[in-house]
Amino acid sequence: MSFLGSKAKTDETWMSASDMMAGLMMVFILITVTYSQTVEKEASKTQSLVAEWQNLEDAIHLALEREFRSDLEKWQAEIDRETLTIRFMAPEILFPPNQAEIQPFFKEILLDFLPRYIEILEGRFSQDIEEVRIEGHTSTEFGDKGPAEAFIRNMDLSQRRTRNVFEFAMKMPALENKTPWMIQTLSANGLSSSKLIYKNGLEDRKKSRRVEFTVRTKTKDQLNKILGEGFFRTRKGI
């Protein structure tokens, strides 16, 4: 083979390899651009969902605040903006010690509170709410029982108390026309001492014995799936 023939073959081989590398580079660029566009779309979608969630929860909080701010002190209650929770924190007016029967004064509060509360949620935000949770909470102590036995007994107590509040709401004549929505939305959850309230690093036993009404929005559930629960523990500053 002549020198010129060998050189031509080498040049042809180099051109083929060069073309192949250029083709691969174009494929890589195409994949990168497509991936970047997908990521950008997902980020934009998530950002839009976060904004929608914040606007919705701001609106719910504002509506609840306007409706109940003049009642909170006499009810010994508070509204938690971060969780959309209305928290009743005076155990002496909620239930007798270690019993599940609703105290008369708490019944009076519920007769005033529940129709107004449900009217706001069902009337203005019905399509946006996934669940309204009635939660019963206790402190850790239960006589001289050990931690495990105390937790079990407090679990039973908190569940019975929460069911009684749930039943009271479902049977309230003023809410009869809201029954279908309440069946779909309301839930009763006894949580024993699993979510204590602390003060200066120590359990606040009085405030830990409480009843809460918490709103879960559909948008928040969507974000939970995308971002995880940890997002809502660190959402300040978004």
PDB file of C-alpha atoms in Angstrom:
ATOM      1  CA  MET A   1       0.000   0.000   0.000  1.00  0.00           C
ATOM      2  CA  SER A   2       1.309   3.388  -0.948  1.00  0.00           C
ATOM      3  CA  PHE A   3       1.920   6.133   1.595  1.00  0.00           C
ATOM      4  CA  LEU A   4      -0.862   8.264   0.061  1.00  0.00           C
ATOM      5  CA  GLY A   5      -3.359   5.385   0.242  1.00  0.00           C
ATOM      6  CA  SER A   6      -2.504   4.694   3.885  1.00  0.00           C
ATOM      7  CA  LYS A   7      -2.832   8.385   4.767  1.00  0.00           C
ATOM      8  CA  ALA A   8      -6.247   8.614   3.024  1.00  0.00           C
ATOM      9  CA  LYS A   9      -7.518   5.596   4.965  1.00  0.00           C
ATOM     10  CA  THR A  10      -6.271   7.082   8.235  1.00  0.00           C
ATOM     11  CA  ASP A  11      -7.966  10.393   7.440  1.00  0.00           C
ATOM     12  CA  GLU A  12     -11.201   8.557   6.641  1.00  0.00           C
ATOM     13  CA  THR A  13     -11.070   6.633   9.928  1.00  0.00           C
ATOM     14  CA  TRP A  14     -10.390   9.851  11.869  1.00  0.00           C
ATOM     15  CA  MET A  15     -13.310  11.581  10.145  1.00  0.00           C
ATOM     16  CA  SER A  16     -15.630   8.678  11.034  1.00  0.00           C
ATOM     17  CA  ALA A  17     -14.557   8.801  14.680  1.00  0.00           C
ATOM     18  CA  SER A  18     -14.892  12.567  14.635  1.00  0.00           C
ATOM     19  CA  ASP A  19     -18.390  12.362  13.197  1.00  0.00           C
ATOM     20  CA  MET A  20     -19.353   9.803  15.806  1.00  0.00           C
ATOM     21  CA  MET A  21     -18.035  11.994  18.647  1.00  0.00           C
ATOM     22  CA  ALA A  22     -19.884  15.000  17.231  1.00  0.00           C
ATOM     23  CA  GLY A  23     -23.070  12.944  17.048  1.00  0.00           C
ATOM     24  CA  LEU A  24     -22.660  11.741  20.611  1.00  0.00           C
ATOM     25  CA  MET A  25     -22.010  15.301  21.721  1.00  0.00           C
ATOM     26  CA  MET A  26     -25.227  16.449  20.054  1.00  0.00           C
ATOM     27  CA  VAL A  27     -27.176  13.635  21.753  1.00  0.00           C
ATOM     28  CA  PHE A  28     -25.637  14.590  25.106  1.00  0.00           C
ATOM     29  CA  ILE A  29     -26.527  18.257  24.587  1.00  0.00           C
ATOM     30  CA  LEU A  30     -30.072  17.300  23.588  1.00  0.00           C
ATOM     31  CA  ILE A  31     -30.492  15.139  26.706  1.00  0.00           C
ATOM     32  CA  THR A  32     -29.050  17.895  28.915  1.00  0.00           C
ATOM     33  CA  VAL A  33     -31.320  20.549  27.442  1.00  0.00           C
ATOM     34  CA  THR A  34     -34.393  18.299  27.722  1.00  0.00           C
ATOM     35  CA  TYR A  35     -33.533  17.378  31.321  1.00  0.00           C
ATOM     36  CA  SER A  36     -32.929  21.014  32.227  1.00  0.00           C
ATOM     37  CA  GLN A  37     -36.264  22.027  30.719  1.00  0.00           C
ATOM     38  CA  THR A  38     -38.016  19.242  32.651  1.00  0.00           C
ATOM     39  CA  VAL A  39     -36.337  20.261  35.923  1.00  0.00           C
ATOM     40  CA  GLU A  40     -37.193  23.891  35.265  1.00  0.00           C
ATOM     41  CA  LYS A  41     -40.843  23.013  34.604  1.00  0.00           C
ATOM     42  CA  GLU A  42     -41.038  20.898  37.760  1.00  0.00           C
ATOM     43  CA  ALA A  43     -39.394  23.645  39.808  1.00  0.00           C
ATOM     44  CA  SER A  44     -41.818  26.187  38.392  1.00  0.00           C
ATOM     45  CA  LYS A  45     -44.749  23.893  39.131  1.00  0.00           C
ATOM     46  CA  THR A  46     -43.561  23.349  42.707  1.00  0.00           C
ATOM     47  CA  GLN A  47     -42.979  27.066  43.222  1.00  0.00           C
ATOM     48  CA  SER A  48     -46.486  27.782  41.958  1.00  0.00           C
ATOM     49  CA  LEU A  49     -47.903  25.115  44.280  1.00  0.00           C
ATOM     50  CA  VAL A  50     -46.044  26.586  47.262  1.00  0.00           C
ATOM     51  CA  ALA A  51     -47.436  30.032  46.484  1.00  0.00           C
ATOM     52  CA  GLU A  52     -50.946  28.590  46.112  1.00  0.00           C
ATOM     53  CA  TRP A  53     -50.603  26.747  49.435  1.00  0.00           C
ATOM     54  CA  GLN A  54     -49.351  29.823  51.272  1.00  0.00           C
ATOM     55  CA  ASN A  55     -52.114  32.028  49.868  1.00  0.00           C
ATOM     56  CA  LEU A  56     -54.776  29.462  50.757  1.00  0.00           C
ATOM     57  CA  GLU A  57     -53.547  28.915  54.304  1.00  0.00           C
ATOM     58  CA  ASP A  58     -53.139  32.659  54.829  1.00  0.00           C
ATOM     59  CA  ALA A  59     -56.773  33.104  53.770  1.00  0.00           C
ATOM     60  CA  ILE A  60     -58.007  30.331  56.091  1.00  0.00           C
ATOM     61  CA  HIS A  61     -56.000  31.694  59.011  1.00  0.00           C
ATOM     62  CA  LEU A  62     -57.267  35.232  58.412  1.00  0.00           C
ATOM     63  CA  ALA A  63     -60.879  34.035  58.273  1.00  0.00           C
ATOM     64  CA  LEU A  64     -60.509  32.080  61.522  1.00  0.00           C
ATOM     65  CA  GLU A  65     -58.654  34.916  63.230  1.00  0.00           C
ATOM     66  CA  ARG A  66     -61.325  37.449  62.312  1.00  0.00           C
ATOM     67  CA  GLU A  67     -64.124  35.170  63.453  1.00  0.00           C
ATOM     68  CA  PHE A  68     -62.705  34.020  66.785  1.00  0.00           C
ATOM     69  CA  ARG A  69     -60.152  36.560  68.043  1.00  0.00           C
ATOM     70  CA  SER A  70     -62.626  38.116  70.511  1.00  0.00           C
ATOM     71  CA  ASP A  71     -63.485  34.653  71.924  1.00  0.00           C
ATOM     72  CA  LEU A  72     -60.044  33.095  72.352  1.00  0.00           C
ATOM     73  CA  GLU A  73     -59.233  34.589  75.743  1.00  0.00           C
ATOM     74  CA  LYS A  74     -62.502  33.562  77.426  1.00  0.00           C
ATOM     75  CA  TRP A  75     -62.218  30.117  75.854  1.00  0.00           C
ATOM     76  CA  GLN A  76     -58.551  29.856  76.916  1.00  0.00           C
ATOM     77  CA  ALA A  77     -57.751  28.947  73.340  1.00  0.00           C
ATOM     78  CA  GLU A  78     -55.287  29.986  70.645  1.00  0.00           C
ATOM     79  CA  ILE A  79     -54.851  29.794  66.893  1.00  0.00           C
ATOM     80  CA  ASP A  80     -51.599  28.310  65.594  1.00  0.00           C
ATOM     81  CA  ARG A  81     -50.865  29.894  62.199  1.00  0.00           C
ATOM     82  CA  GLU A  82     -48.238  27.319  61.214  1.00  0.00           C
ATOM     83  CA  THR A  83     -50.608  24.346  61.483  1.00  0.00           C
ATOM     84  CA  LEU A  84     -54.023  26.029  61.128  1.00  0.00           C
ATOM     85  CA  THR A  85     -54.902  24.658  64.550  1.00  0.00           C
ATOM     86  CA  ILE A  86     -57.361  26.047  67.074  1.00  0.00           C
ATOM     87  CA  ARG A  87     -56.154  24.757  70.432  1.00  0.00           C
ATOM     88  CA  PHE A  88     -58.272  24.604  73.616  1.00  0.00           C
ATOM     89  CA  MET A  89     -55.809  24.511  76.511  1.00  0.00           C
ATOM     90  CA  ALA A  90     -57.751  24.640  79.797  1.00  0.00           C
ATOM     91  CA  PRO A  91     -58.056  20.991  80.868  1.00  0.00           C
ATOM     92  CA  GLU A  92     -60.157  21.871  83.912  1.00  0.00           C
ATOM     93  CA  ILE A  93     -63.003  23.065  81.636  1.00  0.00           C
ATOM     94  CA  LEU A  94     -62.639  20.354  78.985  1.00  0.00           C
ATOM     95  CA  PHE A  95     -63.100  17.046  80.850  1.00  0.00           C
ATOM     96  CA  PRO A  96     -63.095  15.827  84.464  1.00  0.00           C
ATOM     97  CA  PRO A  97     -59.701  14.359  85.504  1.00  0.00           C
ATOM     98  CA  ASN A  98     -59.144  10.922  83.940  1.00  0.00           C
ATOM     99  CA  GLN A  99     -62.658  10.930  82.452  1.00  0.00           C
ATOM    100  CA  ALA A 100     -64.005  11.365  78.929  1.00  0.00           C
ATOM    101  CA  GLU A 101     -67.308  13.139  79.578  1.00  0.00           C
ATOM    102  CA  ILE A 102     -67.361  16.666  78.152  1.00  0.00           C
ATOM    103  CA  GLN A 103     -67.657  19.307  80.860  1.00  0.00           C
ATOM    104  CA  PRO A 104     -70.776  21.568  80.723  1.00  0.00           C
ATOM    105  CA  PHE A 105     -68.775  24.729  80.025  1.00  0.00           C
ATOM    106  CA  PHE A 106     -66.873  23.056  77.180  1.00  0.00           C
ATOM    107  CA  LYS A 107     -70.207  21.973  75.709  1.00  0.00           C
ATOM    108  CA  GLU A 108     -71.275  25.625  75.756  1.00  0.00           C
ATOM    109  CA  ILE A 109     -68.043  26.567  73.977  1.00  0.00           C
ATOM    110  CA  LEU A 110     -68.555  23.861  71.355  1.00  0.00           C
ATOM    111  CA  LEU A 111     -72.153  24.934  70.768  1.00  0.00           C
ATOM    112  CA  ASP A 112     -70.857  28.414  69.957  1.00  0.00           C
ATOM    113  CA  PHE A 113     -67.611  27.457  68.250  1.00  0.00           C
ATOM    114  CA  LEU A 114     -68.490  24.548  65.982  1.00  0.00           C
ATOM    115  CA  PRO A 115     -71.286  26.064  63.842  1.00  0.00           C
ATOM    116  CA  ARG A 116     -69.165  29.149  63.119  1.00  0.00           C
ATOM    117  CA  TYR A 117     -66.040  27.065  62.496  1.00  0.00           C
ATOM    118  CA  ILE A 118     -67.735  24.618  60.124  1.00  0.00           C
ATOM    119  CA  GLU A 119     -69.554  27.442  58.326  1.00  0.00           C
ATOM    120  CA  ILE A 120     -66.226  29.093  57.458  1.00  0.00           C
ATOM    121  CA  LEU A 121     -64.526  25.896  56.320  1.00  0.00           C
ATOM    122  CA  GLU A 122     -67.446  24.305  54.479  1.00  0.00           C
ATOM    123  CA  GLY A 123     -68.838  27.557  53.164  1.00  0.00           C
ATOM    124  CA  ARG A 124     -65.681  29.231  51.815  1.00  0.00           C
ATOM    125  CA  PHE A 125     -62.991  26.562  51.565  1.00  0.00           C
ATOM    126  CA  SER A 126     -64.921  23.334  50.998  1.00  0.00           C
ATOM    127  CA  GLN A 127     -63.050  22.358  47.813  1.00  0.00           C
ATOM    128  CA  ASP A 128     -59.646  23.103  49.341  1.00  0.00           C
ATOM    129  CA  ILE A 129     -59.818  21.056  52.554  1.00  0.00           C
ATOM    130  CA  GLU A 130     -58.659  17.464  52.759  1.00  0.00           C
ATOM    131  CA  GLU A 131     -59.450  16.867  56.432  1.00  0.00           C
ATOM    132  CA  VAL A 132     -60.472  18.573  59.664  1.00  0.00           C
ATOM    133  CA  ARG A 133     -58.854  16.676  62.511  1.00  0.00           C
ATOM    134  CA  ILE A 134     -60.225  16.701  66.054  1.00  0.00           C
ATOM    135  CA  GLU A 135     -57.243  15.727  68.165  1.00  0.00           C
ATOM    136  CA  GLY A 136     -57.155  14.779  71.846  1.00  0.00           C
ATOM    137  CA  HIS A 137     -53.857  15.106  73.720  1.00  0.00           C
ATOM    138  CA  THR A 138     -52.754  14.207  77.241  1.00  0.00           C
ATOM    139  CA  SER A 139     -49.716  14.769  79.435  1.00  0.00           C
ATOM    140  CA  THR A 140     -47.394  11.879  80.296  1.00  0.00           C
ATOM    141  CA  GLU A 141     -48.510  11.124  83.852  1.00  0.00           C
ATOM    142  CA  PHE A 142     -51.203   8.619  84.775  1.00  0.00           C
ATOM    143  CA  GLY A 143     -51.065   7.962  88.502  1.00  0.00           C
ATOM    144  CA  ASP A 144     -48.099   5.814  89.506  1.00  0.00           C
ATOM    145  CA  LYS A 145     -48.041   3.789  86.300  1.00  0.00           C
ATOM    146  CA  GLY A 146     -44.815   3.259  84.349  1.00  0.00           C
ATOM    147  CA  PRO A 147     -44.200   5.139  81.066  1.00  0.00           C
ATOM    148  CA  ALA A 148     -45.524   2.417  78.745  1.00  0.00           C
ATOM    149  CA  GLU A 149     -48.649   1.693  80.809  1.00  0.00           C
ATOM    150  CA  ALA A 150     -49.305   5.425  81.277  1.00  0.00           C
ATOM    151  CA  PHE A 151     -49.042   5.975  77.512  1.00  0.00           C
ATOM    152  CA  ILE A 152     -51.478   3.118  76.801  1.00  0.00           C
ATOM    153  CA  ARG A 153     -54.021   4.368  79.341  1.00  0.00           C
ATOM    154  CA  ASN A 154     -53.683   7.934  78.125  1.00  0.00           C
ATOM    155  CA  MET A 155     -54.165   6.707  74.561  1.00  0.00           C
ATOM    156  CA  ASP A 156     -57.463   5.086  75.552  1.00  0.00           C
ATOM    157  CA  LEU A 157     -58.492   8.237  77.442  1.00  0.00           C
ATOM    158  CA  SER A 158     -57.591  10.613  74.597  1.00  0.00           C
ATOM    159  CA  GLN A 159     -59.424   8.441  72.065  1.00  0.00           C
ATOM    160  CA  ARG A 160     -62.603   8.305  74.160  1.00  0.00           C
ATOM    161  CA  ARG A 161     -62.501  12.059  74.721  1.00  0.00           C
ATOM    162  CA  THR A 162     -61.980  12.804  71.054  1.00  0.00           C
ATOM    163  CA  ARG A 163     -64.760  10.445  69.997  1.00  0.00           C
ATOM    164  CA  ASN A 164     -67.110  12.227  72.413  1.00  0.00           C
ATOM    165  CA  VAL A 165     -66.265  15.609  70.887  1.00  0.00           C
ATOM    166  CA  PHE A 166     -66.679  14.105  67.403  1.00  0.00           C
ATOM    167  CA  GLU A 167     -70.064  12.628  68.346  1.00  0.00           C
ATOM    168  CA  PHE A 168     -71.138  15.918  69.934  1.00  0.00           C
ATOM    169  CA  ALA A 169     -70.350  17.722  66.668  1.00  0.00           C
ATOM    170  CA  MET A 170     -72.057  15.145  64.456  1.00  0.00           C
ATOM    171  CA  LYS A 171     -75.262  15.230  66.530  1.00  0.00           C
ATOM    172  CA  MET A 172     -75.465  19.015  66.894  1.00  0.00           C
ATOM    173  CA  PRO A 173     -78.835  20.215  65.472  1.00  0.00           C
ATOM    174  CA  ALA A 174     -77.260  23.445  64.193  1.00  0.00           C
ATOM    175  CA  LEU A 175     -74.951  21.390  61.972  1.00  0.00           C
ATOM    176  CA  GLU A 176     -77.507  18.974  60.581  1.00  0.00           C
ATOM    177  CA  ASN A 177     -77.297  20.493  57.096  1.00  0.00           C
ATOM    178  CA  LYS A 178     -73.494  20.085  57.164  1.00  0.00           C
ATOM    179  CA  THR A 179     -73.613  16.346  57.894  1.00  0.00           C
ATOM    180  CA  PRO A 180     -72.568  15.106  54.412  1.00  0.00           C
ATOM    181  CA  TRP A 181     -69.525  17.399  54.363  1.00  0.00           C
ATOM    182  CA  MET A 182     -68.610  16.502  57.961  1.00  0.00           C
ATOM    183  CA  ILE A 183     -68.823  12.774  57.200  1.00  0.00           C
ATOM    184  CA  GLN A 184     -66.339  13.261  54.361  1.00  0.00           C
ATOM    185  CA  THR A 185     -64.034  15.644  56.212  1.00  0.00           C
ATOM    186  CA  LEU A 186     -64.146  15.336  60.002  1.00  0.00           C
ATOM    187  CA  SER A 187     -61.994  12.796  61.866  1.00  0.00           C
ATOM    188  CA  ALA A 188     -61.336  11.949  65.539  1.00  0.00           C
ATOM    189  CA  ASN A 189     -57.761  11.263  66.628  1.00  0.00           C
ATOM    190  CA  GLY A 190     -56.624  10.414  70.159  1.00  0.00           C
ATOM    191  CA  LEU A 191     -52.849  10.807  70.394  1.00  0.00           C
ATOM    192  CA  SER A 192     -52.110  10.200  74.096  1.00  0.00           C
ATOM    193  CA  SER A 193     -48.889  12.014  75.113  1.00  0.00           C
ATOM    194  CA  SER A 194     -47.124  11.698  71.743  1.00  0.00           C
ATOM    195  CA  LYS A 195     -47.197  15.455  71.025  1.00  0.00           C
ATOM    196  CA  LEU A 196     -46.345  17.214  74.257  1.00  0.00           C
ATOM    197  CA  ILE A 197     -46.043  20.965  74.742  1.00  0.00           C
ATOM    198  CA  TYR A 198     -42.815  22.120  76.375  1.00  0.00           C
ATOM    199  CA  LYS A 199     -41.891  25.248  78.310  1.00  0.00           C
ATOM    200  CA  ASN A 200     -38.234  26.037  79.017  1.00  0.00           C
ATOM    201  CA  GLY A 201     -37.323  22.513  77.950  1.00  0.00           C
ATOM    202  CA  LEU A 202     -39.779  20.850  80.365  1.00  0.00           C
ATOM    203  CA  GLU A 203     -43.158  19.274  79.712  1.00  0.00           C
ATOM    204  CA  ASP A 204     -45.990  21.717  80.318  1.00  0.00           C
ATOM    205  CA  ARG A 205     -48.453  19.203  81.683  1.00  0.00           C
ATOM    206  CA  LYS A 206     -51.406  21.554  81.792  1.00  0.00           C
ATOM    207  CA  LYS A 207     -51.058  22.778  78.205  1.00  0.00           C
ATOM    208  CA  SER A 208     -50.310  19.260  76.989  1.00  0.00           C
ATOM    209  CA  ARG A 209     -53.815  18.217  78.114  1.00  0.00           C
ATOM    210  CA  ARG A 210     -55.748  19.823  75.290  1.00  0.00           C
ATOM    211  CA  VAL A 211     -58.190  19.453  72.406  1.00  0.00           C
ATOM    212  CA  GLU A 212     -57.253  20.712  68.941  1.00  0.00           C
ATOM    213  CA  PHE A 213     -59.082  21.317  65.673  1.00  0.00           C
ATOM    214  CA  THR A 214     -56.617  21.219  62.767  1.00  0.00           C
ATOM    215  CA  VAL A 215     -57.209  21.910  59.071  1.00  0.00           C
ATOM    216  CA  ARG A 216     -55.314  19.907  56.445  1.00  0.00           C
ATOM    217  CA  THR A 217     -55.510  21.405  52.963  1.00  0.00           C
ATOM    218  CA  LYS A 218     -55.343  19.425  49.728  1.00  0.00           C
ATOM    219  CA  THR A 219     -52.513  21.646  48.501  1.00  0.00           C
ATOM    220  CA  LYS A 220     -50.438  20.822  51.565  1.00  0.00           C
ATOM    221  CA  ASP A 221     -50.944  17.109  50.948  1.00  0.00           C
ATOM    222  CA  GLN A 222     -49.731  17.563  47.371  1.00  0.00           C
ATOM    223  CA  LEU A 223     -46.628  19.367  48.619  1.00  0.00           C
ATOM    224  CA  ASN A 224     -46.026  16.654  51.194  1.00  0.00           C
ATOM    225  CA  LYS A 225     -45.712  14.148  48.369  1.00  0.00           C
ATOM    226  CA  ILE A 226     -43.316  16.363  46.413  1.00  0.00           C
ATOM    227  CA  LEU A 227     -41.188  17.892  49.152  1.00  0.00           C
ATOM    228  CA  GLY A 228     -41.643  15.648  52.179  1.00  0.00           C
ATOM    229  CA  GLU A 229     -42.880  16.393  55.684  1.00  0.00           C
ATOM    230  CA  GLY A 230     -39.592  18.066  56.647  1.00  0.00           C
ATOM    231  CA  PHE A 231     -40.410  20.990  54.383  1.00  0.00           C
ATOM    232  CA  PHE A 232     -43.243  22.058  56.679  1.00  0.00           C
ATOM    233  CA  ARG A 233     -41.005  22.031  59.730  1.00  0.00           C
ATOM    234  CA  THR A 234     -38.626  24.522  58.106  1.00  0.00           C
ATOM    235  CA  ARG A 235     -40.955  26.525  55.897  1.00  0.00           C
ATOM    236  CA  LYS A 236     -40.277  29.839  57.618  1.00  0.00           C
ATOM    237  CA  GLY A 237     -38.460  32.174  55.295  1.00  0.00           C
ATOM    238  CA  ILE A 238     -39.964  30.706  52.114  1.00  0.00           C
TER     239      ILE A 238
END
